[in-house]
PDB file of C-alpha atoms in Angstrom:
ATOM      1  CA  MET A 470       2.069 -18.559  44.241  1.00 71.00           C
ATOM      2  CA  ALA A 471       0.496 -16.563  47.065  1.00 85.00           C
ATOM      3  CA  ILE A 472       2.119 -18.696  49.767  1.00 88.00           C
ATOM      4  CA  ILE A 473       5.755 -17.816  50.403  1.00 90.00           C
ATOM      5  CA  ILE A 474       8.042 -20.297  52.149  1.00 91.00           C
ATOM      6  CA  ASN A 475      10.526 -18.794  54.609  1.00 91.00           C
ATOM      7  CA  VAL A 476      12.437 -21.949  55.518  1.00 91.00           C
ATOM      8  CA  ASP A 477      15.714 -20.293  54.476  1.00 91.00           C
ATOM      9  CA  LEU A 478      15.086 -17.473  56.944  1.00 91.00           C
ATOM     10  CA  MET A 479      14.444 -19.904  59.796  1.00 91.00           C
ATOM     11  CA  LEU A 480      17.467 -21.966  58.835  1.00 92.00           C
ATOM     12  CA  ALA A 481      19.638 -18.839  59.019  1.00 92.00           C
ATOM     13  CA  LYS A 482      18.134 -17.931  62.403  1.00 91.00           C
ATOM     14  CA  ARG A 483      18.834 -21.422  63.768  1.00 91.00           C
ATOM     15  CA  LYS A 484      22.250 -21.515  62.037  1.00 91.00           C
ATOM     16  CA  MET A 485      21.382 -24.838  60.474  1.00 92.00           C
ATOM     17  CA  ARG A 486      22.244 -26.150  57.031  1.00 92.00           C
ATOM     18  CA  SER A 487      19.684 -27.509  54.542  1.00 91.00           C
ATOM     19  CA  ASN A 488      21.308 -30.962  54.518  1.00 92.00           C
ATOM     20  CA  GLU A 489      20.993 -31.261  58.276  1.00 92.00           C
ATOM     21  CA  LEU A 490      17.344 -30.206  58.231  1.00 93.00           C
ATOM     22  CA  ALA A 491      16.559 -32.675  55.435  1.00 93.00           C
ATOM     23  CA  ASP A 492      18.263 -35.466  57.375  1.00 93.00           C
ATOM     24  CA  ARG A 493      16.487 -34.663  60.613  1.00 92.00           C
ATOM     25  CA  ILE A 494      12.997 -34.422  59.110  1.00 91.00           C
ATOM     26  CA  GLY A 495      13.538 -37.455  56.900  1.00 91.00           C
ATOM     27  CA  ILE A 496      13.105 -35.999  53.411  1.00 91.00           C
ATOM     28  CA  THR A 497      15.550 -35.758  50.549  1.00 92.00           C
ATOM     29  CA  THR A 498      17.518 -32.579  49.914  1.00 92.00           C
ATOM     30  CA  ALA A 499      15.889 -32.450  46.474  1.00 92.00           C
ATOM     31  CA  ASN A 500      12.439 -32.338  48.091  1.00 90.00           C
ATOM     32  CA  LEU A 501      13.583 -29.686  50.564  1.00 92.00           C
ATOM     33  CA  SER A 502      14.895 -27.669  47.637  1.00 92.00           C
ATOM     34  CA  ILE A 503      11.472 -27.989  45.925  1.00 91.00           C
ATOM     35  CA  LEU A 504       9.894 -26.626  49.118  1.00 91.00           C
ATOM     36  CA  LYS A 505      12.378 -23.772  49.507  1.00 90.00           C
ATOM     37  CA  THR A 506      12.109 -22.606  45.912  1.00 89.00           C
ATOM     38  CA  GLY A 507       8.308 -22.507  46.098  1.00 86.00           C
ATOM     39  CA  LYS A 508       7.825 -25.193  43.444  1.00 88.00           C
ATOM     40  CA  ALA A 509       5.967 -27.490  45.876  1.00 90.00           C
ATOM     41  CA  LYS A 510       2.241 -27.892  45.209  1.00 89.00           C
ATOM     42  CA  ALA A 511       1.459 -29.292  48.671  1.00 91.00           C
ATOM     43  CA  ILE A 512       3.030 -30.070  52.006  1.00 91.00           C
ATOM     44  CA  ARG A 513       2.117 -32.992  54.263  1.00 92.00           C
ATOM     45  CA  PHE A 514       1.119 -32.224  57.848  1.00 94.00           C
ATOM     46  CA  SER A 515       3.719 -34.754  58.986  1.00 93.00           C
ATOM     47  CA  THR A 516       6.476 -32.854  57.113  1.00 92.00           C
ATOM     48  CA  LEU A 517       5.244 -29.527  58.472  1.00 93.00           C
ATOM     49  CA  GLU A 518       5.166 -30.989  61.980  1.00 94.00           C
ATOM     50  CA  MET A 519       8.751 -32.228  61.666  1.00 93.00           C
ATOM     51  CA  ILE A 520      10.002 -28.906  60.269  1.00 94.00           C
ATOM     52  CA  CYS A 521       8.357 -27.022  63.143  1.00 94.00           C
ATOM     53  CA  LYS A 522       9.762 -29.516  65.659  1.00 93.00           C
ATOM     54  CA  VAL A 523      13.329 -29.343  64.334  1.00 93.00           C
ATOM     55  CA  LEU A 524      13.383 -25.571  63.793  1.00 92.00           C
ATOM     56  CA  GLU A 525      11.426 -24.931  67.008  1.00 91.00           C
ATOM     57  CA  CYS A 526       8.957 -22.619  65.348  1.00 92.00           C
ATOM     58  CA  GLN A 527       5.295 -22.267  64.358  1.00 93.00           C
ATOM     59  CA  PRO A 528       3.908 -23.006  60.839  1.00 93.00           C
ATOM     60  CA  GLY A 529       3.377 -19.252  60.418  1.00 93.00           C
ATOM     61  CA  ASP A 530       7.104 -18.685  60.863  1.00 91.00           C
ATOM     62  CA  ILE A 531       7.989 -20.761  57.817  1.00 91.00           C
ATOM     63  CA  MET A 532       5.135 -19.822  55.518  1.00 90.00           C
ATOM     64  CA  GLU A 533       3.373 -16.603  54.783  1.00 90.00           C
ATOM     65  CA  TYR A 534       0.405 -15.524  52.672  1.00 91.00           C
ATOM     66  CA  VAL A 535       0.961 -12.612  50.308  1.00 88.00           C
ATOM     67  CA  ASN A 536      -1.894 -11.181  48.248  1.00 84.00           C
ATOM     68  CA  GLU A 537      -0.593 -11.300  44.685  1.00 76.00           C
ATOM     69  CA  LYS A 538      -2.586  -8.203  43.653  1.00 73.00           C
ATOM     70  CA  GLU A 539      -0.884  -6.168  46.354  1.00 67.00           C
ATOM     71  CA  LYS A 540       2.525  -7.569  45.514  1.00 60.00           C
ATOM     72  CA  PRO A 541       4.918  -4.758  44.431  1.00 60.00           C
ATOM     73  CA  PHE A 542       6.191  -5.119  40.873  1.00 56.00           C
TER      74      PHE A 542
ATOM     75  CA  MET B 359       9.704 -57.948  16.726  1.00 59.00           C
ATOM     76  CA  PHE B 360       6.489 -59.922  16.269  1.00 59.00           C
ATOM     77  CA  ILE B 361       8.291 -63.245  16.844  1.00 62.00           C
ATOM     78  CA  ASN B 362       9.989 -61.764  19.892  1.00 63.00           C
ATOM     79  CA  ASN B 363       6.589 -60.752  21.285  1.00 63.00           C
ATOM     80  CA  LEU B 364       5.221 -64.193  20.485  1.00 57.00           C
ATOM     81  CA  PHE B 365       8.042 -65.799  22.501  1.00 59.00           C
ATOM     82  CA  ILE B 366       7.317 -63.471  25.415  1.00 61.00           C
ATOM     83  CA  PHE B 367       3.614 -64.330  25.140  1.00 57.00           C
ATOM     84  CA  VAL B 368       4.276 -68.084  25.132  1.00 55.00           C
ATOM     85  CA  ALA B 369       6.684 -67.676  28.059  1.00 57.00           C
ATOM     86  CA  THR B 370       4.064 -65.787  30.056  1.00 56.00           C
ATOM     87  CA  LEU B 371       1.473 -68.456  29.267  1.00 55.00           C
ATOM     88  CA  LYS B 372       3.912 -71.078  30.524  1.00 55.00           C
ATOM     89  CA  LEU B 373       4.312 -69.098  33.714  1.00 52.00           C
ATOM     90  CA  LYS B 374       0.490 -69.028  33.903  1.00 51.00           C
ATOM     91  CA  LYS B 375       0.705 -65.233  34.130  1.00 52.00           C
ATOM     92  CA  MET B 376      -1.596 -63.709  31.542  1.00 56.00           C
ATOM     93  CA  ARG B 377      -0.069 -60.387  30.716  1.00 80.00           C
ATOM     94  CA  LYS B 378      -2.721 -58.465  28.857  1.00 88.00           C
ATOM     95  CA  LEU B 379      -0.403 -55.789  27.534  1.00 90.00           C
ATOM     96  CA  VAL B 380       1.969 -58.312  25.919  1.00 90.00           C
ATOM     97  CA  PHE B 381      -1.023 -60.142  24.420  1.00 91.00           C
ATOM     98  CA  LEU B 382      -2.463 -56.918  23.011  1.00 92.00           C
ATOM     99  CA  LYS B 383       0.937 -55.873  21.653  1.00 92.00           C
ATOM    100  CA  THR B 384       1.304 -59.244  19.909  1.00 93.00           C
ATOM    101  CA  ILE B 385      -2.084 -58.847  18.224  1.00 95.00           C
ATOM    102  CA  VAL B 386      -1.347 -55.245  17.187  1.00 94.00           C
ATOM    103  CA  ASP B 387       2.098 -56.222  15.833  1.00 94.00           C
ATOM    104  CA  TYR B 388       0.526 -59.055  13.832  1.00 94.00           C
ATOM    105  CA  VAL B 389      -2.140 -56.751  12.335  1.00 94.00           C
ATOM    106  CA  TRP B 390       0.529 -54.105  11.657  1.00 94.00           C
ATOM    107  CA  ILE B 391       2.810 -56.497   9.764  1.00 94.00           C
ATOM    108  CA  MET B 392      -0.117 -57.911   7.748  1.00 93.00           C
ATOM    109  CA  SER B 393      -1.291 -54.395   6.899  1.00 92.00           C
ATOM    110  CA  LEU B 394       2.214 -53.366   5.854  1.00 91.00           C
ATOM    111  CA  ILE B 395       2.263 -56.269   3.404  1.00 91.00           C
ATOM    112  CA  ALA B 396      -1.263 -55.617   2.135  1.00 89.00           C
ATOM    113  CA  PHE B 397      -1.103 -51.815   1.787  1.00 88.00           C
ATOM    114  CA  PRO B 398       1.493 -51.500  -1.026  1.00 89.00           C
ATOM    115  CA  LEU B 399      -0.142 -54.364  -2.928  1.00 89.00           C
ATOM    116  CA  LEU B 400      -3.522 -52.675  -2.572  1.00 85.00           C
ATOM    117  CA  ILE B 401      -2.080 -49.353  -3.812  1.00 87.00           C
ATOM    118  CA  VAL B 402      -0.668 -51.057  -6.931  1.00 87.00           C
ATOM    119  CA  PHE B 403      -3.907 -52.972  -7.535  1.00 83.00           C
ATOM    120  CA  ILE B 404      -6.202 -49.963  -7.103  1.00 80.00           C
ATOM    121  CA  GLY B 405      -3.805 -47.781  -9.125  1.00 82.00           C
ATOM    122  CA  SER B 406      -4.033 -50.248 -12.006  1.00 81.00           C
ATOM    123  CA  ILE B 407      -7.852 -50.215 -11.767  1.00 76.00           C
ATOM    124  CA  LEU B 408      -8.008 -46.417 -11.754  1.00 75.00           C
ATOM    125  CA  PHE B 409      -5.656 -45.832 -14.667  1.00 76.00           C
ATOM    126  CA  SER B 410      -6.875 -48.626 -16.937  1.00 74.00           C
ATOM    127  CA  ASN B 411      -9.543 -47.614 -19.463  1.00 68.00           C
ATOM    128  CA  GLU B 412     -10.883 -51.099 -19.940  1.00 68.00           C
ATOM    129  CA  PRO B 413     -13.560 -52.307 -17.520  1.00 64.00           C
ATOM    130  CA  ILE B 414     -12.399 -55.087 -15.205  1.00 63.00           C
ATOM    131  CA  ASP B 415     -14.441 -58.265 -15.187  1.00 65.00           C
ATOM    132  CA  ILE B 416     -13.112 -59.444 -11.820  1.00 67.00           C
ATOM    133  CA  PRO B 417     -15.639 -58.734  -9.046  1.00 67.00           C
ATOM    134  CA  ILE B 418     -13.974 -56.723  -6.249  1.00 67.00           C
ATOM    135  CA  ASN B 419     -15.250 -57.443  -2.791  1.00 65.00           C
ATOM    136  CA  ILE B 420     -14.029 -55.402   0.170  1.00 61.00           C
ATOM    137  CA  SER B 421     -15.394 -56.367   3.610  1.00 56.00           C
ATOM    138  CA  GLY B 422     -18.499 -57.976   2.068  1.00 55.00           C
ATOM    139  CA  MET B 423     -19.244 -54.954  -0.149  1.00 58.00           C
ATOM    140  CA  ASN B 424     -19.184 -55.409  -3.936  1.00 63.00           C
ATOM    141  CA  ILE B 425     -17.143 -52.604  -5.438  1.00 63.00           C
ATOM    142  CA  LYS B 426     -17.809 -51.491  -8.992  1.00 65.00           C
ATOM    143  CA  THR B 427     -15.455 -49.249 -10.912  1.00 65.00           C
ATOM    144  CA  ASP B 428     -17.769 -48.170 -13.735  1.00 65.00           C
ATOM    145  CA  THR B 429     -18.430 -44.551 -12.796  1.00 68.00           C
ATOM    146  CA  SER B 430     -16.111 -41.794 -11.600  1.00 72.00           C
ATOM    147  CA  ASN B 431     -18.015 -41.711  -8.278  1.00 71.00           C
ATOM    148  CA  ASP B 432     -17.056 -45.354  -7.716  1.00 72.00           C
ATOM    149  CA  LYS B 433     -13.430 -44.547  -8.472  1.00 76.00           C
ATOM    150  CA  ILE B 434     -13.442 -41.589  -6.054  1.00 80.00           C
ATOM    151  CA  GLY B 435     -15.024 -43.881  -3.459  1.00 76.00           C
ATOM    152  CA  LEU B 436     -12.264 -46.418  -4.022  1.00 79.00           C
ATOM    153  CA  VAL B 437      -9.544 -43.761  -3.617  1.00 83.00           C
ATOM    154  CA  LEU B 438     -11.250 -42.485  -0.457  1.00 83.00           C
ATOM    155  CA  SER B 439     -11.322 -46.035   0.912  1.00 82.00           C
ATOM    156  CA  MET B 440      -7.597 -46.317   0.223  1.00 85.00           C
ATOM    157  CA  VAL B 441      -6.855 -42.997   1.952  1.00 88.00           C
ATOM    158  CA  ASN B 442      -9.059 -44.177   4.807  1.00 88.00           C
ATOM    159  CA  PHE B 443      -7.032 -47.361   5.105  1.00 89.00           C
ATOM    160  CA  GLY B 444      -3.894 -45.214   5.209  1.00 91.00           C
ATOM    161  CA  PHE B 445      -5.292 -43.179   8.118  1.00 92.00           C
ATOM    162  CA  VAL B 446      -6.240 -46.372   9.974  1.00 92.00           C
ATOM    163  CA  LEU B 447      -2.723 -47.676   9.396  1.00 93.00           C
ATOM    164  CA  PHE B 448      -1.208 -44.467  10.780  1.00 94.00           C
ATOM    165  CA  ALA B 449      -3.535 -44.718  13.803  1.00 94.00           C
ATOM    166  CA  LEU B 450      -2.367 -48.313  14.277  1.00 95.00           C
ATOM    167  CA  TYR B 451       1.255 -47.178  14.130  1.00 95.00           C
ATOM    168  CA  ASN B 452       0.549 -44.577  16.825  1.00 95.00           C
ATOM    169  CA  PHE B 453      -1.265 -47.203  18.884  1.00 95.00           C
ATOM    170  CA  LYS B 454       1.809 -49.421  18.616  1.00 95.00           C
ATOM    171  CA  SER B 455       3.980 -46.538  19.877  1.00 94.00           C
ATOM    172  CA  LEU B 456       1.517 -45.969  22.722  1.00 94.00           C
ATOM    173  CA  LEU B 457       1.715 -49.632  23.763  1.00 93.00           C
ATOM    174  CA  ASN B 458       5.521 -49.389  23.633  1.00 92.00           C
ATOM    175  CA  ASN B 459       5.311 -46.381  25.959  1.00 92.00           C
ATOM    176  CA  PHE B 460       3.080 -48.354  28.325  1.00 91.00           C
ATOM    177  CA  ARG B 461       5.609 -51.188  28.362  1.00 89.00           C
ATOM    178  CA  LYS B 462       8.346 -48.714  29.272  1.00 89.00           C
ATOM    179  CA  LYS B 463       6.053 -47.371  32.044  1.00 88.00           C
ATOM    180  CA  ILE B 464       5.762 -44.018  30.253  1.00 88.00           C
ATOM    181  CA  ILE B 465       2.098 -43.606  31.072  1.00 88.00           C
ATOM    182  CA  PHE B 466       1.059 -40.195  32.370  1.00 90.00           C
ATOM    183  CA  GLU B 467       3.459 -38.277  30.152  1.00 89.00           C
ATOM    184  CA  ALA B 468       2.914 -35.637  27.472  1.00 90.00           C
ATOM    185  CA  ASP B 469       4.026 -38.091  24.769  1.00 91.00           C
ATOM    186  CA  SER B 470       1.310 -40.621  25.629  1.00 92.00           C
ATOM    187  CA  ASN B 471      -1.362 -37.892  25.797  1.00 93.00           C
ATOM    188  CA  LEU B 472      -0.300 -36.615  22.395  1.00 94.00           C
ATOM    189  CA  LEU B 473      -0.432 -40.127  20.906  1.00 95.00           C
ATOM    190  CA  LEU B 474      -3.916 -40.766  22.324  1.00 95.00           C
ATOM    191  CA  ASP B 475      -5.171 -37.453  20.938  1.00 95.00           C
ATOM    192  CA  LYS B 476      -3.597 -38.195  17.544  1.00 95.00           C
ATOM    193  CA  ILE B 477      -5.186 -41.666  17.405  1.00 96.00           C
ATOM    194  CA  GLY B 478      -8.574 -40.124  18.273  1.00 96.00           C
ATOM    195  CA  ASN B 479      -8.253 -37.516  15.517  1.00 96.00           C
ATOM    196  CA  LEU B 480      -7.203 -40.133  12.951  1.00 95.00           C
ATOM    197  CA  VAL B 481     -10.071 -42.482  13.808  1.00 95.00           C
ATOM    198  CA  ILE B 482     -12.608 -39.616  13.635  1.00 95.00           C
ATOM    199  CA  LEU B 483     -11.127 -38.602  10.266  1.00 94.00           C
ATOM    200  CA  SER B 484     -11.391 -42.205   9.134  1.00 92.00           C
ATOM    201  CA  ALA B 485     -15.067 -42.335  10.202  1.00 91.00           C
ATOM    202  CA  SER B 486     -15.754 -39.133   8.254  1.00 91.00           C
ATOM    203  CA  LEU B 487     -14.051 -40.516   5.138  1.00 89.00           C
ATOM    204  CA  TYR B 488     -15.996 -43.755   5.531  1.00 87.00           C
ATOM    205  CA  ILE B 489     -19.344 -41.957   5.533  1.00 85.00           C
ATOM    206  CA  ILE B 490     -18.310 -39.861   2.497  1.00 85.00           C
ATOM    207  CA  SER B 491     -17.239 -42.920   0.491  1.00 81.00           C
ATOM    208  CA  ASP B 492     -20.406 -44.717   1.631  1.00 79.00           C
ATOM    209  CA  LEU B 493     -22.556 -41.814   0.404  1.00 79.00           C
ATOM    210  CA  LEU B 494     -20.676 -41.671  -2.913  1.00 77.00           C
ATOM    211  CA  GLY B 495     -21.305 -45.382  -3.366  1.00 73.00           C
ATOM    212  CA  ALA B 496     -24.992 -44.931  -2.581  1.00 73.00           C
ATOM    213  CA  PHE B 497     -25.328 -42.013  -5.036  1.00 73.00           C
ATOM    214  CA  SER B 498     -23.665 -43.977  -7.821  1.00 69.00           C
ATOM    215  CA  LYS B 499     -26.197 -46.784  -7.296  1.00 68.00           C
ATOM    216  CA  ASN B 500     -29.032 -44.217  -7.124  1.00 69.00           C
ATOM    217  CA  SER B 501     -30.162 -45.725  -3.873  1.00 67.00           C
ATOM    218  CA  LEU B 502     -30.008 -44.237  -0.413  1.00 65.00           C
ATOM    219  CA  SER B 503     -30.722 -46.401   2.594  1.00 66.00           C
ATOM    220  CA  ILE B 504     -30.827 -45.181   6.173  1.00 65.00           C
ATOM    221  CA  ASN B 505     -29.396 -47.531   8.737  1.00 65.00           C
ATOM    222  CA  LEU B 506     -30.220 -46.602  12.324  1.00 65.00           C
ATOM    223  CA  GLY B 507     -28.255 -49.507  13.779  1.00 68.00           C
ATOM    224  CA  PHE B 508     -24.735 -49.527  15.199  1.00 72.00           C
ATOM    225  CA  GLY B 509     -22.912 -49.439  11.854  1.00 77.00           C
ATOM    226  CA  PRO B 510     -19.195 -48.963  11.120  1.00 82.00           C
ATOM    227  CA  PHE B 511     -19.535 -45.151  11.058  1.00 85.00           C
ATOM    228  CA  LEU B 512     -20.944 -44.964  14.590  1.00 88.00           C
ATOM    229  CA  TYR B 513     -18.487 -47.602  15.751  1.00 89.00           C
ATOM    230  CA  LEU B 514     -15.489 -45.675  14.377  1.00 90.00           C
ATOM    231  CA  MET B 515     -16.797 -42.317  15.595  1.00 92.00           C
ATOM    232  CA  SER B 516     -17.347 -43.700  19.110  1.00 94.00           C
ATOM    233  CA  LEU B 517     -13.869 -45.232  19.098  1.00 94.00           C
ATOM    234  CA  GLY B 518     -12.287 -41.931  17.992  1.00 95.00           C
ATOM    235  CA  LEU B 519     -14.180 -39.954  20.625  1.00 96.00           C
ATOM    236  CA  PHE B 520     -13.259 -42.570  23.244  1.00 96.00           C
ATOM    237  CA  PHE B 521      -9.571 -42.023  22.467  1.00 96.00           C
ATOM    238  CA  LYS B 522     -10.071 -38.238  22.680  1.00 96.00           C
ATOM    239  CA  VAL B 523     -11.785 -38.607  26.083  1.00 96.00           C
ATOM    240  CA  LEU B 524      -9.027 -40.975  27.211  1.00 95.00           C
ATOM    241  CA  SER B 525      -6.463 -38.341  26.202  1.00 95.00           C
ATOM    242  CA  GLU B 526      -8.244 -35.758  28.375  1.00 95.00           C
ATOM    243  CA  VAL B 527      -8.384 -38.242  31.276  1.00 95.00           C
ATOM    244  CA  PHE B 528      -4.643 -38.833  30.861  1.00 95.00           C
ATOM    245  CA  ILE B 529      -4.021 -35.060  30.971  1.00 94.00           C
ATOM    246  CA  ILE B 530      -5.825 -34.994  34.354  1.00 94.00           C
ATOM    247  CA  GLY B 531      -3.773 -38.043  35.417  1.00 93.00           C
ATOM    248  CA  LYS B 532      -0.561 -36.278  34.395  1.00 93.00           C
ATOM    249  CA  ARG B 533      -1.500 -33.231  36.490  1.00 90.00           C
ATOM    250  CA  ILE B 534      -2.304 -35.416  39.525  1.00 91.00           C
ATOM    251  CA  LYS B 535       1.012 -37.240  39.071  1.00 90.00           C
ATOM    252  CA  GLU B 536       2.906 -33.940  38.917  1.00 88.00           C
ATOM    253  CA  GLU B 537       1.100 -32.695  42.034  1.00 87.00           C
ATOM    254  CA  ASN B 538       1.953 -35.929  43.807  1.00 88.00           C
ATOM    255  CA  GLU B 539       5.599 -35.579  42.822  1.00 87.00           C
ATOM    256  CA  LEU B 540       5.640 -31.983  44.058  1.00 88.00           C
ATOM    257  CA  THR B 541       4.138 -32.858  47.435  1.00 88.00           C
ATOM    258  CA  VAL B 542       6.791 -32.602  50.122  1.00 86.00           C
TER     259      VAL B 542
END
């Protein structure tokens, strides 16, 4: 997928564990894992809002667009 | 199984809750059991007609149609009708499995899609065999009539195509379900 999720990076910067983030934004750890591994097909604005609120960041900090054609092999 | 379904059906009627799926399953189970009894008997009966050299005086009537076994075309038509019945029976078996899946809430799954597609293919095959046996019967009588009405062939073909379309709709449903499950 052309959208890359950088939640792990932000979690490391904030020194926060996945379990804590999942608890604070009100989703299951399984769903957070789906998001982190890039398996998620969509993300709700409410979830995005909570992630940004808890991690004190902008949506652009946790997701990034990468052109797949330009992606190095 | 049929009696079990019948008890469930009566219980639901008592509760004044008409559960359509249980009702449909009861009907399908009843038809399935009756067909299972009739099919082997029919195979033995038609086998005896095909392999006996003497003409049979008993008039055979299947679904209002008088069947004659004088010519080889008639015999081929009879065999085709039997094979056709076999396909319908297999489609019924798959339909039974599909209803079981629905009862277990296995709805937008690959298994249900596959069953729907299989039922569609079998019913279309059955319609094709029906028209072939119908044509063979017409040729043996040296008479060809064109019926533009909604006959069994069109009915079966429409039913088969309906199941095929339903299978495609269920594939879309499965994709939507997966997307919904993967929405965080």
